[in-house]
Amino acid sequence: MNVLIVDDKPENLYLLRALLTGNGFAVTCAGEGEEALRSARSSRPDLIVSDILMPGMDGFALCREWKKDPDLRTIPFVFYTATYTDPRDEKLALDMGADRFLIKPTEPDVFMEQIRSLLAEYEAAEKVQVRQIQEPEETVMREYNQVLVRKLEEKVAQLEDTVKRLDASEQELERANRILRTIFDSARDGILLADAVSRRFRDANAAMCGMLGYSLEELRERTVEDIHPPEELPSILQSFDRLVRRELFLAEDIPVRRRDGGVFFADVHASVVDLEGQTCLMGIFHDITARKRAEERICDLLREKETLLREVHHRIKNNMSSITGLLRLQAQAEPDSAAARALEEAADRVRSMVVLYDKLYRSESIRDISLKEYLLALIGDMSPGFPGRTDVTVETAVEDVVLEANLVFPLGILVTELITNAVKYAFPGRDRGTVRISAGLEGKNIVLVCEDDGVGLPEGVTLDNSPGFGFHLVRMLVRQMRGTILVERNPGTRFRIEFAIRRETQ
């Protein structure tokens, strides 16, 4: 069984062909009426299935010619249409002699049932009269013209409605474009779009034009190479290519050249976009020139501040050295031994501050100082000055912890007092003795330990009831640092001081 199918849409031909061949039929295809007639007259089909609305000869005209042809009029004719669905269209089709009038889409099973039923009727053609034109020619043509006019009017109405919708869509599109352009041009940062291949600029917002000093038309005649200093181009173009490859990174401190030759610096956030089928790179330029100038000014001020503070530290150190010298001279001239010892102790306390300011003066930081460097220098400076006790050894185990100067200052006085007290009172009647100083971090606290192998504190003497000024000063400094102090006896004496590290707010 060979079926001729007629439709101007390839997708419809494909679906019908697949359905029919899948059910055992051979299929021939035609795109409009005249082609179908030529095919049928060349190779007579057993059935024709035709659309109605087609260019050239439509389905109604094809059916009319089909039923006039003596060789074709006995072949079953089926209309399969999605456009002509009015009952009057079906009446005209049947009046022209069509055997079936099916409306797209019809379920495959229903469609094949109609086809098989029709072929069965034609196989009994000796008993069943084959359908021919049912009405006079004039009546059929009048109905045909009426259908065409009605369909034309429907198409005109549809076209007018489509035009109205298109006009409304164009107006909405223009409105949306105006809004987007307004937003685009209202951005304070510069926005620039460049073709990914040619690097020629395609668009820019008002801020970008203002930054560069070009009009939009002038920018569209320029490329990436035109807005950067020549010496920076290799790295700029390398960054451009990386961004085109969709590598994500922030291009910082990018030098950008204005039309007048001046240069400003920008952070550039870039992304790849597709515009009208072309790959482009969109860059958002944030001018950081003012920020860079402010940062440079701040750096200059900080350098000036550091220089000034170093000079202050140096002068304080010199003044304290002078005070230390005066105290020692006065002690040497003092006939009262008790007064002389008090002056010497005062000189030792001042000396701890001299060492601190000397370290701050020489340090890279004017605010922080290495605890290890400071304590070793302080203890080394004290050792030659132990009155009559060159046989006392001071051992140290100090971690390299960086602390603020405001914490190191009282710590230095504490060490001075504890070592001085041990040297004076811990080794009576002995040729030699050892004092051990250790300091380091335990968790978030600093722990300082000063211990000796001397005779130990006398029973009944504590920090609270000691008659000397030294222990009173130690207790006061520990309280000032919000720390704790633990005293252990036998053998010797062991002081354990612990306090938290707290940084001053700026």
Coordinates of C-alpha atoms in Angstrom, one line a residue:
M1 CA 0.0 0.0 0.0
N2 CA 1.5 3.3 -1.1
V3 CA 0.2 6.5 0.6
L4 CA 0.9 10.0 -0.8
I5 CA 1.1 12.6 2.0
V6 CA 1.0 16.3 1.2
D7 CA 2.1 19.1 3.6
D8 CA 4.3 22.1 3.3
K9 CA 5.9 21.6 6.8
P10 CA 8.8 19.1 6.9
E11 CA 8.1 18.3 10.5
N12 CA 4.5 17.3 9.7
L13 CA 5.7 15.1 6.8
Y14 CA 8.3 13.5 9.1
L15 CA 5.7 12.6 11.7
L16 CA 3.1 11.2 9.3
R17 CA 5.8 9.3 7.3
A18 CA 7.0 7.7 10.6
L19 CA 3.5 6.7 11.7
L20 CA 2.5 5.2 8.3
T21 CA 5.8 3.4 7.6
G22 CA 5.6 2.0 11.2
N23 CA 2.2 0.5 10.3
G24 CA 3.5 -1.2 7.1
F25 CA 2.7 1.5 4.5
A26 CA 5.0 2.8 1.7
V27 CA 5.0 6.6 1.7
T28 CA 5.6 9.3 -0.9
C29 CA 5.8 13.0 0.1
A30 CA 4.9 16.2 -1.6
G31 CA 5.1 19.8 -0.4
E32 CA 2.0 21.3 -2.1
G33 CA -0.9 20.5 -4.5
E34 CA 0.8 20.7 -7.9
E35 CA 3.7 18.6 -6.8
A36 CA 1.2 16.0 -5.4
L37 CA -0.6 15.8 -8.8
R38 CA 2.6 15.3 -10.7
S39 CA 3.7 12.6 -8.3
A40 CA 0.3 10.8 -8.4
R41 CA 0.1 10.9 -12.2
S42 CA 3.7 9.5 -12.4
S43 CA 3.1 6.8 -9.8
R44 CA -0.5 6.1 -8.8
P45 CA -0.9 5.9 -5.0
D46 CA -3.5 3.9 -3.1
L47 CA -4.4 6.8 -0.7
I48 CA -3.7 10.5 -0.4
V49 CA -3.6 12.4 2.9
S50 CA -3.4 16.2 2.4
D51 CA -3.1 19.4 4.4
I52 CA -5.3 22.3 3.3
L53 CA -3.3 25.5 3.9
M54 CA -0.3 25.3 1.6
P55 CA 1.6 27.7 -0.7
G56 CA 0.8 27.3 -4.4
M57 CA -2.1 25.0 -4.9
D58 CA -3.9 24.5 -1.5
G59 CA -5.6 21.3 -0.4
F60 CA -9.1 22.4 -1.6
A61 CA -7.8 23.1 -5.1
L62 CA -5.9 19.8 -5.0
C63 CA -9.1 17.9 -4.1
R64 CA -11.1 19.6 -6.8
E65 CA -8.5 18.7 -9.5
W66 CA -8.1 15.2 -8.0
K67 CA -11.8 14.4 -8.4
K68 CA -11.8 15.8 -12.0
D69 CA -9.0 13.4 -13.1
P70 CA -10.4 10.1 -14.4
D71 CA -7.3 8.2 -13.3
L72 CA -7.2 9.7 -9.7
R73 CA -10.8 10.2 -8.8
T74 CA -11.3 6.7 -7.5
I75 CA -8.3 7.0 -5.0
P76 CA -9.4 7.8 -1.4
F77 CA -8.8 11.4 -0.4
V78 CA -8.3 12.4 3.3
F79 CA -7.9 15.9 4.6
Y80 CA -5.6 16.3 7.7
T81 CA -5.6 19.9 8.8
A82 CA -4.9 22.1 11.8
T83 CA -6.0 25.4 10.3
Y84 CA -9.4 24.7 8.7
T85 CA -11.4 23.4 11.7
D86 CA -14.7 25.1 11.2
P87 CA -17.7 22.9 10.5
R88 CA -18.2 24.8 7.3
D89 CA -14.7 23.9 6.3
E90 CA -15.5 20.2 6.8
K91 CA -18.8 20.6 4.8
L92 CA -16.9 22.1 1.8
A93 CA -14.3 19.3 2.0
L94 CA -16.9 16.6 1.9
D95 CA -18.9 18.5 -0.9
M96 CA -15.7 18.4 -2.9
G97 CA -15.6 14.7 -2.6
A98 CA -13.2 14.1 0.3
D99 CA -13.6 10.8 2.1
R100 CA -12.4 11.9 5.5
F101 CA -11.9 15.2 7.3
L102 CA -9.5 14.8 10.3
I103 CA -8.2 17.6 12.5
K104 CA -4.6 17.8 13.8
P105 CA -3.5 16.5 16.1
T106 CA -5.3 13.2 16.1
E107 CA -4.2 10.3 18.3
P108 CA -2.1 7.8 16.3
D109 CA -4.4 4.9 17.0
V110 CA -7.5 6.9 16.0
F111 CA -5.8 8.2 12.8
M112 CA -4.8 4.7 11.7
E113 CA -8.2 3.3 12.5
Q114 CA -9.7 6.0 10.1
I115 CA -7.2 5.1 7.4
R116 CA -7.8 1.4 7.6
S117 CA -11.6 1.9 7.7
L118 CA -11.5 4.0 4.6
L119 CA -9.3 1.5 2.7
A120 CA -11.6 -1.3 3.7
E121 CA -14.5 0.7 2.2
Y122 CA -12.6 1.2 -1.1
E123 CA -11.7 -2.5 -1.3
A124 CA -15.5 -3.1 -1.4
A125 CA -15.8 -0.5 -4.2
E126 CA -18.0 -2.8 -6.3
K127 CA -20.6 -2.6 -3.6
V128 CA -19.9 0.9 -2.2
Q129 CA -20.1 3.9 -4.5
V130 CA -16.9 6.0 -4.5
R131 CA -17.4 9.6 -3.2
Q132 CA -17.4 12.2 -5.9
I133 CA -18.2 16.0 -5.9
Q134 CA -21.5 16.2 -4.1
E135 CA -22.8 19.6 -5.1
P136 CA -22.9 21.5 -8.5
E137 CA -19.7 23.2 -9.5
E138 CA -21.1 26.7 -8.9
T139 CA -22.2 25.8 -5.4
V140 CA -18.8 24.2 -4.5
M141 CA -16.9 27.2 -5.9
R142 CA -19.1 29.6 -4.0
E143 CA -18.5 27.7 -0.7
Y144 CA -14.8 27.5 -1.6
N145 CA -14.6 31.3 -2.1
Q146 CA -16.5 31.9 1.2
V147 CA -14.1 29.7 3.1
L148 CA -11.1 31.5 1.5
V149 CA -12.5 34.9 2.4
R150 CA -13.3 33.9 5.9
K151 CA -9.9 32.4 6.4
L152 CA -8.3 35.5 4.9
E153 CA -10.2 37.7 7.3
E154 CA -9.1 35.5 10.2
K155 CA -5.5 35.7 9.1
V156 CA -5.8 39.5 8.7
A157 CA -7.3 39.8 12.2
Q158 CA -4.5 37.5 13.5
L159 CA -1.9 39.6 11.7
E160 CA -3.3 42.8 13.2
D161 CA -3.3 41.3 16.6
T162 CA 0.3 40.2 16.1
V163 CA 1.3 43.7 14.9
K164 CA -0.3 45.2 18.0
R165 CA 1.5 42.8 20.3
L166 CA 4.8 43.5 18.4
D167 CA 4.3 47.2 18.8
A168 CA 3.6 46.8 22.5
S169 CA 6.7 44.5 22.9
E170 CA 8.8 47.0 21.0
Q171 CA 7.6 49.8 23.3
E172 CA 8.3 47.7 26.4
L173 CA 11.7 46.8 25.0
E174 CA 12.5 50.4 24.3
R175 CA 11.4 51.3 27.8
A176 CA 13.5 48.5 29.3
N177 CA 16.5 49.7 27.3
R178 CA 16.0 53.3 28.5
I179 CA 15.9 52.1 32.1
L180 CA 19.0 49.9 31.7
R181 CA 20.8 52.7 30.0
T182 CA 19.9 55.1 32.8
I183 CA 21.1 52.6 35.4
F184 CA 24.2 52.0 33.3
D185 CA 25.1 55.7 33.0
S186 CA 24.1 56.4 36.6
A187 CA 26.8 54.1 38.0
R188 CA 29.5 56.0 39.8
D189 CA 32.2 53.5 38.8
G190 CA 33.3 53.3 35.2
I191 CA 31.9 50.4 33.1
L192 CA 33.7 49.5 29.9
L193 CA 33.0 46.7 27.4
A194 CA 35.6 45.4 25.0
D195 CA 35.6 42.8 22.3
A196 CA 37.5 39.7 23.5
V197 CA 39.3 39.2 20.2
S198 CA 40.0 42.7 18.8
R199 CA 40.1 44.4 22.2
R200 CA 38.1 47.2 20.6
F201 CA 35.7 49.0 22.9
R202 CA 32.0 48.5 22.2
D203 CA 30.3 50.5 25.0
A204 CA 31.0 52.6 28.1
N205 CA 29.0 54.4 30.6
A206 CA 29.1 58.1 31.4
A207 CA 31.4 57.7 34.3
M208 CA 34.0 55.8 32.2
C209 CA 33.8 58.5 29.5
G210 CA 34.4 61.1 32.2
M211 CA 37.3 59.2 33.7
L212 CA 39.1 58.9 30.4
G213 CA 38.1 62.2 28.8
Y214 CA 36.6 60.6 25.6
S215 CA 33.1 60.7 24.2
L216 CA 31.4 57.3 23.7
E217 CA 31.9 57.6 19.9
E218 CA 35.6 58.3 20.4
L219 CA 36.0 55.3 22.8
R220 CA 34.4 53.0 20.2
E221 CA 37.3 53.8 17.9
R222 CA 39.9 52.8 20.5
T223 CA 41.2 49.6 22.0
V224 CA 42.6 48.4 25.3
E225 CA 46.1 49.4 24.3
D226 CA 45.0 53.0 23.9
I227 CA 44.1 53.6 27.6
H228 CA 47.2 52.2 29.4
P229 CA 50.8 53.4 29.7
P230 CA 53.0 51.6 27.1
E231 CA 55.4 50.3 29.8
E232 CA 52.4 48.5 31.5
L233 CA 50.9 47.0 28.4
P234 CA 52.5 43.5 28.6
S235 CA 51.1 42.8 32.0
I236 CA 47.8 44.5 31.2
L237 CA 47.3 42.4 28.1
Q238 CA 48.3 39.2 30.0
S239 CA 45.6 40.0 32.6
F240 CA 43.1 40.7 29.8
D241 CA 43.7 37.3 28.3
R242 CA 43.4 35.6 31.7
L243 CA 40.1 37.2 32.3
V244 CA 38.8 36.2 28.8
R245 CA 39.7 32.6 29.7
R246 CA 37.4 33.2 32.7
E247 CA 40.1 33.0 35.3
L248 CA 38.8 34.8 38.4
F249 CA 41.0 37.4 40.1
L250 CA 40.8 41.1 41.0
A251 CA 43.0 43.3 38.9
E252 CA 44.3 45.8 41.5
D253 CA 46.2 49.1 41.1
I254 CA 45.8 49.1 37.4
P255 CA 47.3 52.3 35.8
V256 CA 44.8 53.9 33.3
R257 CA 45.8 56.7 30.9
R258 CA 43.5 59.6 30.2
R259 CA 43.1 61.4 26.9
D260 CA 45.3 64.3 28.2
G261 CA 48.1 61.8 29.1
G262 CA 47.5 61.8 32.8
V263 CA 47.3 58.5 34.7
F264 CA 45.0 57.4 37.4
F265 CA 44.8 54.0 39.2
A266 CA 41.8 51.7 39.4
D267 CA 40.7 48.4 40.8
V268 CA 39.0 46.5 38.0
H269 CA 36.4 43.8 38.5
A270 CA 35.9 42.0 35.2
S271 CA 33.6 39.3 33.8
V272 CA 33.0 37.7 30.4
V273 CA 29.6 38.5 28.7
D274 CA 28.1 37.4 25.4
L275 CA 26.7 40.3 23.3
E276 CA 24.9 39.6 20.0
G277 CA 26.9 36.4 19.6
Q278 CA 30.3 38.0 20.4
T279 CA 32.4 37.4 23.5
C280 CA 33.1 40.6 25.3
L281 CA 34.9 41.5 28.5
M282 CA 33.1 43.9 30.9
G283 CA 35.3 45.8 33.3
I284 CA 34.1 47.9 36.2
F285 CA 36.7 50.5 37.0
H286 CA 36.9 51.9 40.6
D287 CA 39.1 54.9 40.8
I288 CA 41.4 54.5 43.8
T289 CA 43.7 57.5 43.1
A290 CA 42.4 59.4 46.0
R291 CA 42.7 56.4 48.3
K292 CA 46.3 55.8 47.1
R293 CA 47.2 59.4 47.9
A294 CA 45.6 59.1 51.3
E295 CA 47.5 55.9 52.0
E296 CA 50.8 57.4 50.9
R297 CA 50.1 60.4 53.1
I298 CA 49.3 58.1 56.0
C299 CA 52.5 56.2 55.4
D300 CA 54.5 59.4 55.4
L301 CA 52.9 60.5 58.6
L302 CA 53.6 57.2 60.2
R303 CA 57.2 57.4 59.2
E304 CA 57.4 60.9 60.6
K305 CA 55.7 59.6 63.8
E306 CA 58.2 56.7 64.2
T307 CA 61.1 59.1 63.6
L308 CA 59.8 61.5 66.2
L309 CA 59.1 58.7 68.7
R310 CA 62.6 57.2 68.2
E311 CA 64.1 60.6 68.9
V312 CA 61.9 60.9 72.0
H313 CA 63.0 57.5 73.2
H314 CA 66.6 58.4 72.5
R315 CA 66.4 61.6 74.5
I316 CA 64.5 59.9 77.4
K317 CA 67.2 57.2 77.5
N318 CA 69.9 59.9 77.6
N319 CA 68.1 61.8 80.3
M320 CA 67.6 58.7 82.4
S321 CA 71.3 57.7 81.9
S322 CA 72.1 61.1 83.3
I323 CA 69.8 60.6 86.2
T324 CA 71.4 57.2 86.9
G325 CA 74.8 58.7 86.9
L326 CA 73.7 61.5 89.3
L327 CA 72.2 59.0 91.7
R328 CA 75.3 56.9 91.7
L329 CA 77.5 59.9 92.3
Q330 CA 75.3 61.0 95.1
A331 CA 75.4 57.5 96.6
Q332 CA 79.2 57.6 96.6
A333 CA 79.3 60.9 98.3
E334 CA 76.7 59.9 100.9
P335 CA 78.2 59.1 104.3
D336 CA 75.1 57.4 105.5
S337 CA 75.3 53.8 104.2
A338 CA 71.5 53.3 104.3
A339 CA 70.9 56.4 102.2
A340 CA 73.7 55.3 99.8
R341 CA 72.0 51.9 99.3
A342 CA 68.6 53.6 98.7
L343 CA 70.2 55.8 96.0
E344 CA 71.9 52.8 94.4
E345 CA 68.6 50.9 94.3
A346 CA 66.9 53.9 92.8
A347 CA 69.6 54.0 90.2
D348 CA 69.0 50.3 89.4
R349 CA 65.3 50.9 88.8
V350 CA 66.0 53.8 86.5
R351 CA 68.6 51.7 84.7
S352 CA 65.8 49.2 83.8
M353 CA 64.0 52.0 82.0
V354 CA 67.1 53.1 80.3
V355 CA 67.5 49.6 78.8
L356 CA 63.9 49.6 77.7
Y357 CA 64.1 52.9 75.9
D358 CA 67.4 51.9 74.3
K359 CA 65.7 48.7 72.9
L360 CA 62.7 50.7 71.7
Y361 CA 65.0 53.2 70.0
R362 CA 66.9 50.4 68.2
S363 CA 63.8 48.2 67.4
E364 CA 62.0 48.2 64.1
S365 CA 58.8 48.6 66.0
I366 CA 58.3 51.6 68.3
R367 CA 55.4 49.9 70.1
D368 CA 56.4 46.2 70.5
I369 CA 59.6 44.7 71.9
S370 CA 61.1 41.3 72.2
L371 CA 60.9 40.1 75.9
K372 CA 64.0 37.9 75.4
E373 CA 66.2 40.7 74.0
Y374 CA 65.1 43.1 76.7
L375 CA 65.5 40.9 79.7
L376 CA 68.9 39.5 78.5
A377 CA 70.1 43.1 78.0
L378 CA 68.8 44.2 81.3
I379 CA 70.3 41.3 83.3
G380 CA 73.6 41.7 81.4
D381 CA 73.7 45.3 82.3
M382 CA 73.0 44.5 86.0
S383 CA 75.6 41.8 86.6
P384 CA 78.7 44.0 86.7
G385 CA 77.0 46.2 89.2
F386 CA 76.3 43.7 92.0
P387 CA 78.0 45.4 94.9
G388 CA 80.8 43.1 96.1
R389 CA 79.2 39.9 94.6
T390 CA 80.9 39.1 91.4
D391 CA 80.5 35.4 92.3
V392 CA 76.7 35.4 91.8
T393 CA 75.6 33.8 88.5
V394 CA 72.4 34.7 86.8
E395 CA 71.0 32.0 84.5
T396 CA 68.2 32.8 82.0
A397 CA 65.7 30.8 80.0
V398 CA 63.5 33.4 78.2
E399 CA 61.2 32.6 75.3
D400 CA 61.3 35.0 72.3
V401 CA 57.9 36.6 72.9
V402 CA 56.9 40.0 71.5
L403 CA 55.1 42.2 74.0
E404 CA 53.9 45.8 74.1
A405 CA 56.3 48.2 75.8
N406 CA 53.7 49.1 78.4
L407 CA 53.8 45.5 79.7
V408 CA 57.6 45.1 79.4
F409 CA 58.2 48.3 81.5
P410 CA 56.8 47.0 84.8
L411 CA 58.2 43.5 84.1
G412 CA 61.7 45.0 83.9
I413 CA 61.4 46.7 87.2
L414 CA 60.1 43.4 88.7
V415 CA 63.1 41.5 87.5
T416 CA 65.5 44.2 88.7
E417 CA 63.9 44.1 92.2
L418 CA 63.9 40.3 92.5
I419 CA 67.5 39.9 91.3
T420 CA 68.7 42.7 93.5
N421 CA 67.0 41.3 96.5
A422 CA 68.4 37.8 95.9
V423 CA 72.0 39.1 95.4
K424 CA 71.8 41.2 98.6
Y425 CA 70.1 38.7 101.0
A426 CA 70.0 35.1 99.6
F427 CA 73.7 34.2 100.0
P428 CA 75.1 35.4 103.4
G429 CA 78.4 33.8 104.2
R430 CA 78.7 32.0 100.9
D431 CA 81.3 32.2 98.2
R432 CA 78.9 31.8 95.3
G433 CA 75.2 31.6 94.4
T434 CA 72.8 31.2 91.4
V435 CA 69.8 33.1 90.4
R436 CA 67.6 31.7 87.6
I437 CA 65.2 33.8 85.5
S438 CA 62.7 32.1 83.2
A439 CA 59.8 33.7 81.2
G440 CA 57.5 32.5 78.5
L441 CA 53.9 31.8 77.4
E442 CA 51.5 29.4 79.1
G443 CA 48.3 29.5 77.1
K444 CA 47.4 33.2 76.8
N445 CA 49.4 34.2 79.9
I446 CA 53.0 35.3 80.5
V447 CA 54.7 33.4 83.4
L448 CA 57.9 34.9 85.0
V449 CA 59.8 32.8 87.5
C450 CA 62.7 34.1 89.6
E451 CA 64.4 31.6 91.9
D452 CA 67.6 31.3 93.8
D453 CA 69.5 28.5 95.7
G454 CA 70.1 30.7 98.7
V455 CA 69.0 30.5 102.3
G456 CA 65.4 31.3 101.6
L457 CA 63.1 34.0 103.0
P458 CA 63.0 34.1 106.9
E459 CA 60.0 32.5 108.5
G460 CA 57.2 35.0 109.0
V461 CA 58.4 37.4 106.2
T462 CA 55.9 37.8 103.4
L463 CA 55.3 40.3 100.6
D464 CA 52.6 42.0 102.6
N465 CA 54.6 42.5 105.8
S466 CA 58.1 43.0 104.5
P467 CA 59.6 46.2 105.8
G468 CA 61.6 46.9 102.7
F469 CA 60.4 49.1 99.8
G470 CA 61.4 46.5 97.2
F471 CA 58.8 43.9 98.0
H472 CA 56.2 46.6 98.4
L473 CA 57.1 47.8 94.9
V474 CA 56.9 44.2 93.5
R475 CA 53.4 43.7 95.0
M476 CA 52.2 47.0 93.6
L477 CA 53.5 46.3 90.1
V478 CA 51.9 42.8 90.1
R479 CA 48.6 44.3 91.1
Q480 CA 48.9 47.0 88.4
M481 CA 49.4 44.2 85.8
R482 CA 46.4 42.4 87.1
G483 CA 48.5 39.4 87.8
T484 CA 49.2 36.9 90.5
I485 CA 52.4 36.2 92.5
L486 CA 53.2 32.9 94.3
V487 CA 56.2 32.7 96.8
E488 CA 57.7 29.2 97.6
R489 CA 60.5 28.5 100.2
N490 CA 63.0 25.7 100.7
P491 CA 65.4 25.3 99.1
G492 CA 66.0 28.9 98.3
T493 CA 63.2 31.2 97.3
R494 CA 61.0 31.0 94.2
F495 CA 58.7 33.8 92.9
R496 CA 56.2 32.8 90.2
I497 CA 54.4 35.8 88.6
E498 CA 51.6 35.2 86.0
F499 CA 49.6 37.8 84.1
A500 CA 47.4 37.9 80.9
I501 CA 48.5 39.5 77.7
R502 CA 46.3 42.5 76.9
R503 CA 46.8 44.9 74.1
E504 CA 45.8 48.5 74.4
T505 CA 43.1 49.6 72.0
Q506 CA 44.1 52.2 69.4

